[in-house]
């Protein structure tokens, strides 16, 4: 409750009036501004009540629906894959056993027929003695032993694991419990073999696997502008020394974080938000131009792309102006590609271009194969095929060089968290095997898709947002180092996470 005081300056209008003291904020207000202040507080209360009611509804829905349906799907997929692998190995071993047994029987039968023919001949001729009989007896004994060897075929079970082990891990926060609960399901490896030289083949996979608990290699000290902090990192690349160059979005700077360093070094911007030579405004992407040994930065707030070059990356050159871009990439010839979120298209630029060349979409906003809806990050491969994160369409498009329309290579089944869906995809990269990695921002996970597959798989994250080392919060961009370790710009947690390749 507010109490009336004699004439004092009002906190809002700075006029001396009869004022009332607010015990909540200890400020003095005239009657008019006290009323407005009270209305503002009441509005805040209504917002809290609304958030409370929404969360209550979420709890009710979670209780009524199957728990962690996406995780259940992962378990079901593991079960299906494991059963398929067991059935395939069993079928291969059955075929091997039949082939080996038949080969042995055929060999014995051939020798037995030859022996039978000779016995028949000497009996008809009536020309034999004790030596002949001993010889025939010895041959019959040898053939019998060979035939009985078929009974010596055995099944060997290896001690190593054949089916990958899965676990359900629940890590409770300290205010709930000081224990972690793990439930593990394992199928031991049964490598079935025979004594013959024919062995069943195992199912091989070329997919990279990664540690599920990441190492924080930059930031991770809360959001802020100190050298050991980041504020919503949105773009990055890793050089051969494993130094990380980071577009530090809300700090309006580019910061370089050397391997095993506790803090970074500002190499561009960092002088507040602005458009001067020593300033940036919300940088969203950063790439390295090998051909010109320079950094290229998407200065989003200033609607421009800038090149920084020189020994300390201090010289600046504006390459592209007046573009509302979502992502940039560069091909092996040094051409720069920019996704335009206003015009829903991608253009290729070379130095001196005034507008750039249209290379993808440009047919208005939409979800047809020749359209995009708010394109964000992009990637180009060695064949000049573009991979575009189509944010509002919740899909990734592949646009081959010269094509009039693209192809959906990830998502495209509406917004959601199933293995067939994405939610507001951002960073996209492709490894040397052509496998597509997507920062599934809205689902707080990184997905991997093989072109042509109907659904993808979770690579890291996917257990909801959080700050633990096995969780992500709005992952925004992806990169590999020269050892194929995976780096994730964990923007909501203001850090860069490194997932080591197994």
Tab-separated table of C-alpha atoms in Angstrom:
chain	number	residue	atom	x	y	z
A	1	UNK	CA	0.000	0.000	0.000
A	2	UNK	CA	1.154	3.543	-0.811
A	3	UNK	CA	1.262	6.219	1.941
A	4	UNK	CA	0.749	9.959	1.340
A	5	UNK	CA	3.617	12.408	1.909
A	6	UNK	CA	3.941	16.193	1.750
A	7	UNK	CA	5.127	17.819	-1.457
A	8	UNK	CA	8.015	15.851	-2.899
A	9	UNK	CA	9.231	15.372	-6.487
A	10	UNK	CA	7.304	12.665	-8.385
A	11	UNK	CA	9.598	9.881	-9.628
A	12	UNK	CA	8.006	10.035	-13.113
A	13	UNK	CA	7.239	13.708	-13.859
A	14	UNK	CA	9.818	15.242	-11.438
A	15	UNK	CA	7.234	17.823	-10.276
A	16	UNK	CA	6.729	18.724	-6.638
A	17	UNK	CA	3.281	17.502	-5.692
A	18	UNK	CA	1.542	15.616	-2.963
A	19	UNK	CA	3.131	12.243	-3.439
A	20	UNK	CA	2.596	8.679	-2.351
A	21	UNK	CA	5.340	6.275	-1.434
A	22	UNK	CA	5.351	2.802	-3.029
A	23	UNK	CA	6.725	0.334	-0.492
A	24	UNK	CA	7.556	-2.106	-3.261
A	25	UNK	CA	10.063	0.086	-5.123
A	26	UNK	CA	10.466	2.888	-2.474
A	27	UNK	CA	9.778	5.603	-5.101
A	28	UNK	CA	7.485	8.664	-4.734
A	29	UNK	CA	4.620	9.137	-7.194
A	30	UNK	CA	1.978	11.821	-7.682
A	31	UNK	CA	-1.590	10.530	-7.727
A	32	UNK	CA	-1.761	10.277	-11.530
A	33	UNK	CA	1.497	8.384	-11.916
A	34	UNK	CA	0.800	6.265	-8.853
A	35	UNK	CA	-2.302	5.015	-10.657
A	36	UNK	CA	-0.278	4.247	-13.780
A	37	UNK	CA	2.409	2.544	-11.667
A	38	UNK	CA	-0.239	0.422	-9.991
A	39	UNK	CA	-1.740	-0.562	-13.352
A	40	UNK	CA	1.677	-1.642	-14.556
A	41	UNK	CA	2.133	-3.835	-11.460
A	42	UNK	CA	-1.305	-5.340	-11.973
A	43	UNK	CA	-0.427	-6.089	-15.613
A	44	UNK	CA	2.746	-7.878	-14.464
A	45	UNK	CA	0.659	-9.906	-12.016
A	46	UNK	CA	-1.711	-10.929	-14.815
A	47	UNK	CA	1.266	-12.033	-16.923
A	48	UNK	CA	2.582	-14.169	-14.057
A	49	UNK	CA	-0.873	-15.702	-13.546
A	50	UNK	CA	-1.104	-16.401	-17.289
A	51	UNK	CA	2.338	-18.080	-17.296
A	52	UNK	CA	1.261	-20.054	-14.225
A	53	UNK	CA	-1.936	-21.256	-15.945
A	54	UNK	CA	-0.063	-22.196	-19.117
A	55	UNK	CA	2.467	-24.212	-17.144
A	56	UNK	CA	-0.336	-25.916	-15.226
A	57	UNK	CA	-1.886	-26.914	-18.555
A	58	UNK	CA	1.501	-28.245	-19.725
A	59	UNK	CA	1.723	-30.450	-16.616
A	60	UNK	CA	-1.798	-31.790	-17.241
A	61	UNK	CA	-1.002	-32.552	-20.886
A	62	UNK	CA	2.247	-34.294	-19.944
A	63	UNK	CA	0.405	-36.499	-17.438
A	64	UNK	CA	-2.241	-37.431	-19.990
A	65	UNK	CA	0.119	-38.128	-22.895
A	66	UNK	CA	2.783	-40.850	-23.140
A	67	UNK	CA	5.982	-39.698	-21.397
A	68	UNK	CA	8.870	-38.567	-23.615
A	69	UNK	CA	7.313	-39.826	-26.845
A	70	UNK	CA	10.451	-38.895	-28.804
A	71	UNK	CA	12.578	-41.000	-26.445
A	72	UNK	CA	10.118	-43.896	-26.745
A	73	UNK	CA	10.549	-43.609	-30.516
A	74	UNK	CA	14.334	-43.810	-30.077
A	75	UNK	CA	13.951	-46.987	-27.984
A	76	UNK	CA	11.556	-48.453	-30.556
A	77	UNK	CA	13.997	-47.627	-33.336
A	78	UNK	CA	16.852	-49.247	-31.371
A	79	UNK	CA	14.688	-52.340	-30.876
A	80	UNK	CA	13.827	-52.512	-34.579
A	81	UNK	CA	17.439	-52.039	-35.664
A	82	UNK	CA	18.692	-54.609	-33.144
A	83	UNK	CA	16.127	-57.205	-34.199
A	84	UNK	CA	16.961	-56.592	-37.861
A	85	UNK	CA	20.672	-56.982	-37.170
A	86	UNK	CA	20.124	-60.216	-35.227
A	87	UNK	CA	17.842	-61.622	-37.923
A	88	UNK	CA	20.299	-60.742	-40.668
A	89	UNK	CA	23.224	-62.351	-38.835
A	90	UNK	CA	21.131	-65.445	-38.055
A	91	UNK	CA	20.087	-65.783	-41.707
A	92	UNK	CA	23.700	-65.441	-42.876
A	93	UNK	CA	24.800	-68.133	-40.415
A	94	UNK	CA	21.985	-70.462	-41.511
A	95	UNK	CA	23.094	-70.076	-45.117
A	96	UNK	CA	26.732	-70.694	-44.134
A	97	UNK	CA	25.818	-73.810	-42.124
A	98	UNK	CA	23.754	-75.263	-44.973
A	99	UNK	CA	26.489	-74.519	-47.516
A	100	UNK	CA	29.284	-76.064	-45.432
A	101	UNK	CA	27.228	-79.154	-44.536
A	102	UNK	CA	26.134	-79.757	-48.128
A	103	UNK	CA	29.695	-79.376	-49.411
A	104	UNK	CA	30.930	-81.965	-46.894
A	105	UNK	CA	28.137	-84.432	-47.724
A	106	UNK	CA	28.668	-84.031	-51.471
A	107	UNK	CA	32.395	-84.822	-51.077
A	108	UNK	CA	31.738	-87.903	-48.976
A	109	UNK	CA	29.020	-89.120	-51.323
A	110	UNK	CA	31.350	-88.823	-54.311
A	111	UNK	CA	34.007	-90.978	-52.622
A	112	UNK	CA	31.373	-93.451	-51.452
A	113	UNK	CA	30.018	-93.894	-55.008
A	114	UNK	CA	33.548	-94.574	-56.299
A	115	UNK	CA	34.103	-97.167	-53.546
A	116	UNK	CA	30.744	-98.808	-54.295
A	117	UNK	CA	31.624	-99.124	-57.988
A	118	UNK	CA	34.912	-100.862	-57.220
A	119	UNK	CA	33.248	-103.266	-54.789
A	120	UNK	CA	30.709	-104.119	-57.414
A	121	UNK	CA	33.412	-104.780	-60.008
A	122	UNK	CA	35.547	-107.158	-57.903
A	123	UNK	CA	32.488	-109.048	-56.776
A	124	UNK	CA	31.309	-109.589	-60.325
A	125	UNK	CA	34.795	-110.650	-61.428
A	126	UNK	CA	35.315	-112.724	-58.329
A	127	UNK	CA	38.923	-111.578	-58.266
A	128	UNK	CA	39.919	-110.427	-54.749
A	129	UNK	CA	42.036	-111.490	-51.761
A	130	UNK	CA	42.749	-110.417	-48.152
A	131	UNK	CA	44.797	-107.375	-49.221
A	132	UNK	CA	41.935	-106.078	-51.344
A	133	UNK	CA	39.502	-106.517	-48.481
A	134	UNK	CA	41.770	-104.626	-46.039
A	135	UNK	CA	42.101	-101.799	-48.536
A	136	UNK	CA	38.341	-101.538	-49.011
A	137	UNK	CA	37.785	-101.649	-45.226
A	138	UNK	CA	40.300	-98.807	-44.683
A	139	UNK	CA	38.682	-96.618	-47.361
A	140	UNK	CA	35.214	-97.215	-45.915
A	141	UNK	CA	36.456	-96.262	-42.453
A	142	UNK	CA	37.985	-93.019	-43.805
A	143	UNK	CA	34.791	-92.079	-45.638
A	144	UNK	CA	32.752	-92.754	-42.500
A	145	UNK	CA	35.011	-90.449	-40.452
A	146	UNK	CA	34.695	-87.663	-43.018
A	147	UNK	CA	30.937	-87.948	-42.933
A	148	UNK	CA	30.831	-87.796	-39.142
A	149	UNK	CA	32.800	-84.530	-39.228
A	150	UNK	CA	29.587	-82.745	-40.124
A	151	UNK	CA	28.543	-83.306	-36.532
A	152	UNK	CA	31.591	-81.318	-35.370
A	153	UNK	CA	30.264	-78.017	-36.712
A	154	UNK	CA	29.596	-75.760	-33.744
A	155	UNK	CA	28.259	-72.325	-32.878
A	156	UNK	CA	30.656	-69.864	-31.235
A	157	UNK	CA	29.424	-66.923	-29.185
A	158	UNK	CA	31.844	-64.025	-28.807
A	159	UNK	CA	32.080	-62.178	-25.510
A	160	UNK	CA	32.059	-58.704	-27.089
A	161	UNK	CA	28.857	-56.726	-27.563
A	162	UNK	CA	27.184	-57.179	-30.922
A	163	UNK	CA	24.142	-54.979	-30.295
A	164	UNK	CA	24.838	-51.473	-29.031
A	165	UNK	CA	23.843	-50.926	-25.424
A	166	UNK	CA	21.282	-48.234	-24.676
A	167	UNK	CA	20.543	-46.594	-21.343
A	168	UNK	CA	17.831	-44.405	-19.907
A	169	UNK	CA	19.568	-41.744	-17.839
A	170	UNK	CA	17.707	-39.345	-15.560
A	171	UNK	CA	19.835	-36.717	-13.855
A	172	UNK	CA	17.848	-34.941	-11.159
A	173	UNK	CA	18.743	-31.436	-10.031
A	174	UNK	CA	20.117	-31.015	-6.545
A	175	UNK	CA	16.899	-29.516	-5.238
A	176	UNK	CA	15.058	-32.688	-6.235
A	177	UNK	CA	17.590	-35.415	-5.489
A	178	UNK	CA	21.298	-35.968	-5.049
A	179	UNK	CA	21.167	-39.224	-6.988
A	180	UNK	CA	21.156	-40.127	-10.651
A	181	UNK	CA	19.014	-43.023	-11.858
A	182	UNK	CA	20.146	-45.199	-14.741
A	183	UNK	CA	18.193	-48.053	-16.298
A	184	UNK	CA	20.149	-50.064	-18.847
A	185	UNK	CA	19.003	-52.518	-21.512
A	186	UNK	CA	21.658	-54.671	-23.170
A	187	UNK	CA	21.705	-57.498	-25.691
A	188	UNK	CA	25.048	-59.328	-25.649
A	189	UNK	CA	26.870	-59.987	-28.882
A	190	UNK	CA	26.304	-63.422	-30.382
A	191	UNK	CA	28.827	-63.831	-33.177
A	192	UNK	CA	27.751	-67.135	-34.675
A	193	UNK	CA	30.376	-68.990	-36.684
A	194	UNK	CA	31.317	-72.425	-37.932
A	195	UNK	CA	34.648	-74.210	-38.157
A	196	UNK	CA	34.695	-73.565	-41.883
A	197	UNK	CA	36.466	-70.600	-43.478
A	198	UNK	CA	33.154	-69.028	-44.468
A	199	UNK	CA	32.179	-66.352	-41.898
A	200	UNK	CA	29.010	-64.248	-41.672
A	201	UNK	CA	29.429	-60.562	-42.456
A	202	UNK	CA	28.478	-57.900	-39.958
A	203	UNK	CA	26.438	-54.823	-40.754
A	204	UNK	CA	28.876	-51.966	-41.215
A	205	UNK	CA	28.127	-48.248	-40.837
A	206	UNK	CA	30.180	-45.249	-41.875
A	207	UNK	CA	28.326	-42.776	-39.697
A	208	UNK	CA	30.428	-40.872	-37.199
A	209	UNK	CA	29.486	-41.227	-33.563
A	210	UNK	CA	30.072	-38.575	-30.922
A	211	UNK	CA	30.396	-38.327	-27.163
A	212	UNK	CA	27.029	-37.332	-25.704
A	213	UNK	CA	28.560	-35.200	-22.968
A	214	UNK	CA	30.183	-32.124	-24.473
A	215	UNK	CA	33.220	-30.077	-23.501
A	216	UNK	CA	32.651	-26.332	-23.211
A	217	UNK	CA	35.448	-24.743	-25.261
A	218	UNK	CA	34.289	-21.093	-25.213
A	219	UNK	CA	32.005	-19.111	-22.929
A	220	UNK	CA	29.886	-21.048	-20.476
A	221	UNK	CA	30.190	-18.381	-17.769
A	222	UNK	CA	26.732	-16.905	-18.187
A	223	UNK	CA	25.828	-14.173	-20.631
A	224	UNK	CA	27.904	-10.997	-20.467
A	225	UNK	CA	30.566	-8.963	-22.211
A	226	UNK	CA	33.661	-10.003	-20.274
A	227	UNK	CA	36.380	-11.818	-22.225
A	228	UNK	CA	35.380	-15.133	-20.657
A	229	UNK	CA	31.726	-14.656	-21.600
A	230	UNK	CA	29.512	-14.737	-24.682
A	231	UNK	CA	26.065	-13.321	-25.326
A	232	UNK	CA	24.107	-15.481	-27.760
A	233	UNK	CA	26.854	-16.780	-30.083
A	234	UNK	CA	25.320	-17.254	-33.507
A	235	UNK	CA	28.130	-18.092	-35.951
A	236	UNK	CA	31.583	-19.668	-35.855
A	237	UNK	CA	34.341	-21.464	-37.676
A	238	UNK	CA	37.354	-23.450	-36.419
A	239	UNK	CA	40.818	-23.087	-37.931
A	240	UNK	CA	43.491	-25.795	-38.186
A	241	UNK	CA	44.894	-24.814	-34.761
A	242	UNK	CA	41.413	-25.376	-33.298
A	243	UNK	CA	41.028	-21.696	-32.527
A	244	UNK	CA	37.353	-20.748	-32.667
A	245	UNK	CA	36.202	-17.521	-34.317
A	246	UNK	CA	32.796	-16.569	-32.897
A	247	UNK	CA	30.147	-14.078	-34.006
A	248	UNK	CA	29.118	-12.844	-30.538
A	249	UNK	CA	25.704	-11.493	-31.490
A	250	UNK	CA	24.554	-9.312	-28.569
A	251	UNK	CA	28.085	-8.189	-27.700
A	252	UNK	CA	28.452	-6.819	-31.246
A	253	UNK	CA	31.891	-8.330	-31.692
A	254	UNK	CA	33.957	-11.122	-33.209
A	255	UNK	CA	35.988	-12.961	-30.616
A	256	UNK	CA	38.779	-15.494	-31.136
A	257	UNK	CA	39.078	-18.277	-28.586
A	258	UNK	CA	42.342	-20.201	-28.715
A	259	UNK	CA	42.571	-23.885	-27.820
A	260	UNK	CA	42.398	-24.496	-24.040
A	261	UNK	CA	42.062	-20.762	-23.294
A	262	UNK	CA	39.942	-19.453	-20.434
A	263	UNK	CA	39.025	-16.283	-22.288
A	264	UNK	CA	38.832	-14.918	-25.812
A	265	UNK	CA	40.424	-12.056	-27.737
A	266	UNK	CA	38.332	-9.414	-29.532
A	267	UNK	CA	39.412	-9.153	-33.172
A	268	UNK	CA	36.550	-7.048	-34.586
A	269	UNK	CA	33.926	-4.775	-33.063
A	270	UNK	CA	33.570	-4.771	-29.301
A	271	UNK	CA	33.109	-1.000	-29.173
A	272	UNK	CA	29.377	-0.952	-28.716
A	273	UNK	CA	26.606	-1.255	-31.257
A	274	UNK	CA	27.167	0.941	-34.323
A	275	UNK	CA	28.246	1.254	-37.945
A	276	UNK	CA	31.668	2.875	-37.558
A	277	UNK	CA	34.848	1.134	-38.739
A	278	UNK	CA	35.503	-0.182	-35.232
A	279	UNK	CA	31.915	-1.239	-34.591
A	280	UNK	CA	29.456	-3.979	-35.511
A	281	UNK	CA	25.725	-4.368	-35.015
A	282	UNK	CA	24.544	-7.883	-34.138
A	283	UNK	CA	26.995	-9.995	-36.219
A	284	UNK	CA	25.242	-13.247	-37.098
A	285	UNK	CA	27.728	-15.198	-39.249
A	286	UNK	CA	31.462	-15.503	-39.811
A	287	UNK	CA	33.343	-17.462	-42.481
A	288	UNK	CA	36.964	-17.671	-43.590
A	289	UNK	CA	38.040	-16.867	-47.131
A	290	UNK	CA	41.092	-19.080	-47.753
A	291	UNK	CA	41.734	-17.577	-51.167
A	292	UNK	CA	42.119	-14.047	-49.782
A	293	UNK	CA	43.184	-14.986	-46.229
A	294	UNK	CA	40.439	-12.891	-44.694
A	295	UNK	CA	37.420	-13.046	-42.417
A	296	UNK	CA	33.974	-12.366	-43.846
A	297	UNK	CA	31.338	-11.191	-41.368
A	298	UNK	CA	27.555	-10.840	-41.670
A	299	UNK	CA	26.945	-7.535	-39.885
A	300	UNK	CA	23.215	-8.171	-39.585
A	301	UNK	CA	22.102	-4.991	-37.826
A	302	UNK	CA	23.915	-2.870	-40.403
A	303	UNK	CA	22.582	-5.012	-43.305
A	304	UNK	CA	26.066	-5.473	-44.738
A	305	UNK	CA	28.769	-8.092	-45.325
A	306	UNK	CA	32.277	-6.981	-44.360
A	307	UNK	CA	35.703	-8.399	-45.142
A	308	UNK	CA	38.424	-8.043	-42.511
A	309	UNK	CA	41.997	-8.669	-43.619
A	310	UNK	CA	45.572	-7.801	-42.721
A	311	UNK	CA	47.884	-9.238	-40.097
A	312	UNK	CA	45.506	-8.483	-37.218
A	313	UNK	CA	42.312	-8.463	-39.304
A	314	UNK	CA	42.097	-4.684	-38.813
A	315	UNK	CA	41.495	-3.505	-42.392
A	316	UNK	CA	37.865	-3.403	-43.398
A	317	UNK	CA	36.076	-3.638	-46.740
A	318	UNK	CA	32.295	-3.586	-47.267
A	319	UNK	CA	31.420	-6.308	-49.796
A	320	UNK	CA	27.602	-6.289	-49.796
A	321	UNK	CA	25.151	-3.663	-48.573
A	322	UNK	CA	21.432	-3.425	-47.816
A	323	UNK	CA	20.663	-7.148	-47.432
A	324	UNK	CA	18.547	-8.753	-44.712
A	325	UNK	CA	20.555	-11.934	-44.730
A	326	UNK	CA	20.118	-15.083	-42.720
A	327	UNK	CA	23.313	-16.902	-43.645
A	328	UNK	CA	26.453	-16.715	-45.754
A	329	UNK	CA	28.846	-19.290	-47.177
A	330	UNK	CA	31.710	-19.330	-49.658
A	331	UNK	CA	32.644	-21.807	-52.384
A	332	UNK	CA	36.099	-23.005	-53.387
A	333	UNK	CA	36.376	-20.268	-56.020
A	334	UNK	CA	35.766	-17.482	-53.525
A	335	UNK	CA	32.167	-16.656	-54.534
A	336	UNK	CA	30.008	-15.594	-51.601
A	337	UNK	CA	26.441	-16.878	-51.211
A	338	UNK	CA	23.891	-14.951	-49.131
A	339	UNK	CA	20.417	-16.052	-48.019
A	340	UNK	CA	17.990	-13.123	-48.099
A	341	UNK	CA	15.213	-13.439	-45.508
A	342	UNK	CA	13.157	-10.569	-46.895
A	343	UNK	CA	13.078	-11.783	-50.490
A	344	UNK	CA	13.209	-15.512	-49.603
A	345	UNK	CA	16.053	-16.299	-51.972
A	346	UNK	CA	19.783	-17.025	-52.171
A	347	UNK	CA	22.167	-14.986	-54.304
A	348	UNK	CA	25.784	-15.478	-55.321
A	349	UNK	CA	28.073	-12.470	-55.150
A	350	UNK	CA	31.489	-11.713	-56.483
A	351	UNK	CA	33.540	-8.614	-55.821
A	352	UNK	CA	32.147	-5.658	-57.738
A	353	UNK	CA	28.646	-7.121	-58.129
A	354	UNK	CA	25.895	-4.630	-57.534
A	355	UNK	CA	23.068	-7.058	-56.843
A	356	UNK	CA	24.339	-10.597	-57.077
A	357	UNK	CA	23.120	-13.544	-59.149
A	358	UNK	CA	19.971	-15.424	-58.111
A	359	UNK	CA	20.825	-19.114	-57.531
A	360	UNK	CA	17.905	-20.443	-55.437
A	361	UNK	CA	14.182	-19.639	-55.041
A	362	UNK	CA	13.195	-15.994	-55.591
A	363	UNK	CA	9.594	-16.979	-56.356
A	364	UNK	CA	8.025	-15.337	-53.339
A	365	UNK	CA	7.390	-16.719	-49.884
A	366	UNK	CA	5.923	-20.229	-49.838
A	367	UNK	CA	6.457	-23.945	-49.318
A	368	UNK	CA	6.672	-25.156	-52.907
A	369	UNK	CA	9.916	-26.717	-54.122
A	370	UNK	CA	10.857	-23.494	-55.917
A	371	UNK	CA	10.172	-21.333	-52.857
A	372	UNK	CA	11.578	-20.585	-49.421
A	373	UNK	CA	10.110	-19.055	-46.279
A	374	UNK	CA	12.634	-17.157	-44.146
A	375	UNK	CA	15.878	-18.943	-45.143
A	376	UNK	CA	18.579	-18.897	-42.452
A	377	UNK	CA	21.944	-20.708	-42.503
A	378	UNK	CA	23.376	-22.142	-45.729
A	379	UNK	CA	26.171	-24.525	-46.770
A	380	UNK	CA	27.748	-25.269	-50.165
A	381	UNK	CA	29.507	-28.519	-51.078
A	382	UNK	CA	32.266	-29.307	-53.570
A	383	UNK	CA	29.706	-29.798	-56.354
A	384	UNK	CA	28.232	-26.319	-55.740
A	385	UNK	CA	25.025	-27.764	-54.338
A	386	UNK	CA	23.457	-25.444	-51.760
A	387	UNK	CA	21.908	-26.677	-48.516
A	388	UNK	CA	19.439	-24.135	-47.116
A	389	UNK	CA	17.760	-24.125	-43.693
A	390	UNK	CA	14.192	-23.114	-44.540
A	391	UNK	CA	13.177	-21.808	-41.093
A	392	UNK	CA	9.428	-21.226	-41.405
A	393	UNK	CA	8.937	-24.361	-43.534
A	394	UNK	CA	10.815	-26.444	-40.941
A	395	UNK	CA	12.926	-28.182	-43.543
A	396	UNK	CA	16.341	-28.224	-45.222
A	397	UNK	CA	16.464	-27.830	-49.001
A	398	UNK	CA	19.191	-29.007	-51.355
A	399	UNK	CA	19.535	-26.828	-54.437
A	400	UNK	CA	21.817	-28.201	-57.147
A	401	UNK	CA	23.754	-25.803	-59.337
A	402	UNK	CA	21.530	-24.404	-62.081
A	403	UNK	CA	18.360	-26.082	-60.732
A	404	UNK	CA	14.989	-24.317	-60.929
A	405	UNK	CA	13.748	-25.959	-57.762
A	406	UNK	CA	15.168	-27.641	-54.702
A	407	UNK	CA	14.716	-30.990	-53.009
A	408	UNK	CA	13.736	-31.589	-49.380
A	409	UNK	CA	16.580	-33.479	-47.680
A	410	UNK	CA	15.557	-33.025	-44.023
A	411	UNK	CA	12.226	-32.341	-42.323
A	412	UNK	CA	9.417	-30.980	-44.447
A	413	UNK	CA	6.678	-32.702	-42.452
A	414	UNK	CA	5.541	-29.702	-40.469
A	415	UNK	CA	6.873	-28.377	-37.194
A	416	UNK	CA	7.449	-31.089	-34.599
A	417	UNK	CA	9.928	-33.251	-32.717
A	418	UNK	CA	9.532	-36.644	-34.385
A	419	UNK	CA	12.408	-38.124	-36.382
A	420	UNK	CA	10.658	-36.927	-39.551
A	421	UNK	CA	10.345	-33.340	-38.378
A	422	UNK	CA	12.310	-30.224	-37.507
A	423	UNK	CA	11.445	-27.094	-35.566
A	424	UNK	CA	12.955	-23.854	-36.861
A	425	UNK	CA	16.214	-25.317	-38.277
A	426	UNK	CA	19.277	-23.110	-38.345
A	427	UNK	CA	22.883	-24.237	-38.830
A	428	UNK	CA	23.438	-26.838	-41.555
A	429	UNK	CA	26.685	-28.571	-42.561
A	430	UNK	CA	27.513	-31.660	-44.632
A	431	UNK	CA	30.348	-34.071	-43.834
A	432	UNK	CA	32.675	-35.828	-46.291
A	433	UNK	CA	30.205	-38.733	-46.596
A	434	UNK	CA	27.401	-36.421	-47.693
A	435	UNK	CA	25.503	-36.748	-44.412
A	436	UNK	CA	23.560	-33.642	-43.442
A	437	UNK	CA	23.780	-32.214	-39.916
A	438	UNK	CA	21.094	-29.739	-38.820
A	439	UNK	CA	20.885	-27.494	-35.756
A	440	UNK	CA	17.263	-28.229	-34.835
A	441	UNK	CA	16.913	-25.036	-32.816
A	442	UNK	CA	13.351	-25.395	-31.558
A	443	UNK	CA	13.920	-28.999	-30.443
A	444	UNK	CA	17.278	-28.261	-28.760
A	445	UNK	CA	19.065	-31.013	-30.655
A	446	UNK	CA	21.334	-31.740	-33.616
A	447	UNK	CA	19.864	-34.064	-36.245
A	448	UNK	CA	21.594	-36.064	-38.977
A	449	UNK	CA	19.931	-36.941	-42.259
A	450	UNK	CA	21.123	-39.116	-45.128
A	451	UNK	CA	19.745	-37.782	-48.400
A	452	UNK	CA	16.738	-39.827	-49.457
A	453	UNK	CA	15.856	-41.049	-45.959
A	454	UNK	CA	12.356	-40.364	-44.678
A	455	UNK	CA	13.590	-39.642	-41.174
A	456	UNK	CA	16.755	-38.514	-39.454
A	457	UNK	CA	18.471	-39.427	-36.218
A	458	UNK	CA	19.445	-37.436	-33.151
A	459	UNK	CA	23.210	-36.925	-33.005
A	460	UNK	CA	23.450	-34.906	-29.777
A	461	UNK	CA	20.936	-33.262	-27.457
A	462	UNK	CA	17.244	-33.967	-27.840
A	463	UNK	CA	16.376	-34.367	-24.153
A	464	UNK	CA	14.894	-30.900	-23.791
A	465	UNK	CA	16.711	-27.666	-23.180
A	466	UNK	CA	19.087	-27.327	-20.237
A	467	UNK	CA	22.558	-26.333	-19.110
A	468	UNK	CA	24.042	-29.758	-18.453
A	469	UNK	CA	26.805	-31.000	-20.730
A	470	UNK	CA	24.448	-33.457	-22.459
A	471	UNK	CA	21.843	-30.796	-23.212
A	472	UNK	CA	21.473	-27.804	-25.496
A	473	UNK	CA	19.447	-24.609	-25.451
A	474	UNK	CA	18.522	-23.266	-28.894
A	475	UNK	CA	21.547	-24.519	-30.870
A	476	UNK	CA	22.164	-22.016	-33.632
A	477	UNK	CA	25.165	-23.099	-35.696
A	478	UNK	CA	27.429	-26.085	-36.380
A	479	UNK	CA	31.001	-26.701	-37.474
A	480	UNK	CA	33.617	-29.459	-37.731
A	481	UNK	CA	37.320	-29.203	-36.956
A	482	UNK	CA	40.017	-31.010	-38.949
A	483	UNK	CA	39.517	-34.154	-36.832
A	484	UNK	CA	35.758	-34.263	-37.478
A	485	UNK	CA	34.837	-33.286	-33.933
A	486	UNK	CA	31.460	-31.542	-33.860
A	487	UNK	CA	31.097	-27.987	-32.513
A	488	UNK	CA	27.721	-26.476	-31.608
A	489	UNK	CA	26.972	-22.808	-30.955
A	490	UNK	CA	24.762	-23.395	-27.900
A	491	UNK	CA	23.299	-19.917	-28.131
A	492	UNK	CA	20.762	-20.028	-25.310
A	493	UNK	CA	23.492	-21.209	-22.932
A	494	UNK	CA	25.994	-18.619	-24.271
A	495	UNK	CA	28.698	-21.171	-24.977
A	496	UNK	CA	30.395	-23.277	-27.659
A	497	UNK	CA	30.161	-27.033	-27.092
A	498	UNK	CA	32.582	-29.579	-28.514
A	499	UNK	CA	31.381	-33.158	-29.047
A	500	UNK	CA	34.384	-35.394	-29.591
A	501	UNK	CA	34.246	-38.009	-32.312
A	502	UNK	CA	34.366	-41.568	-31.005
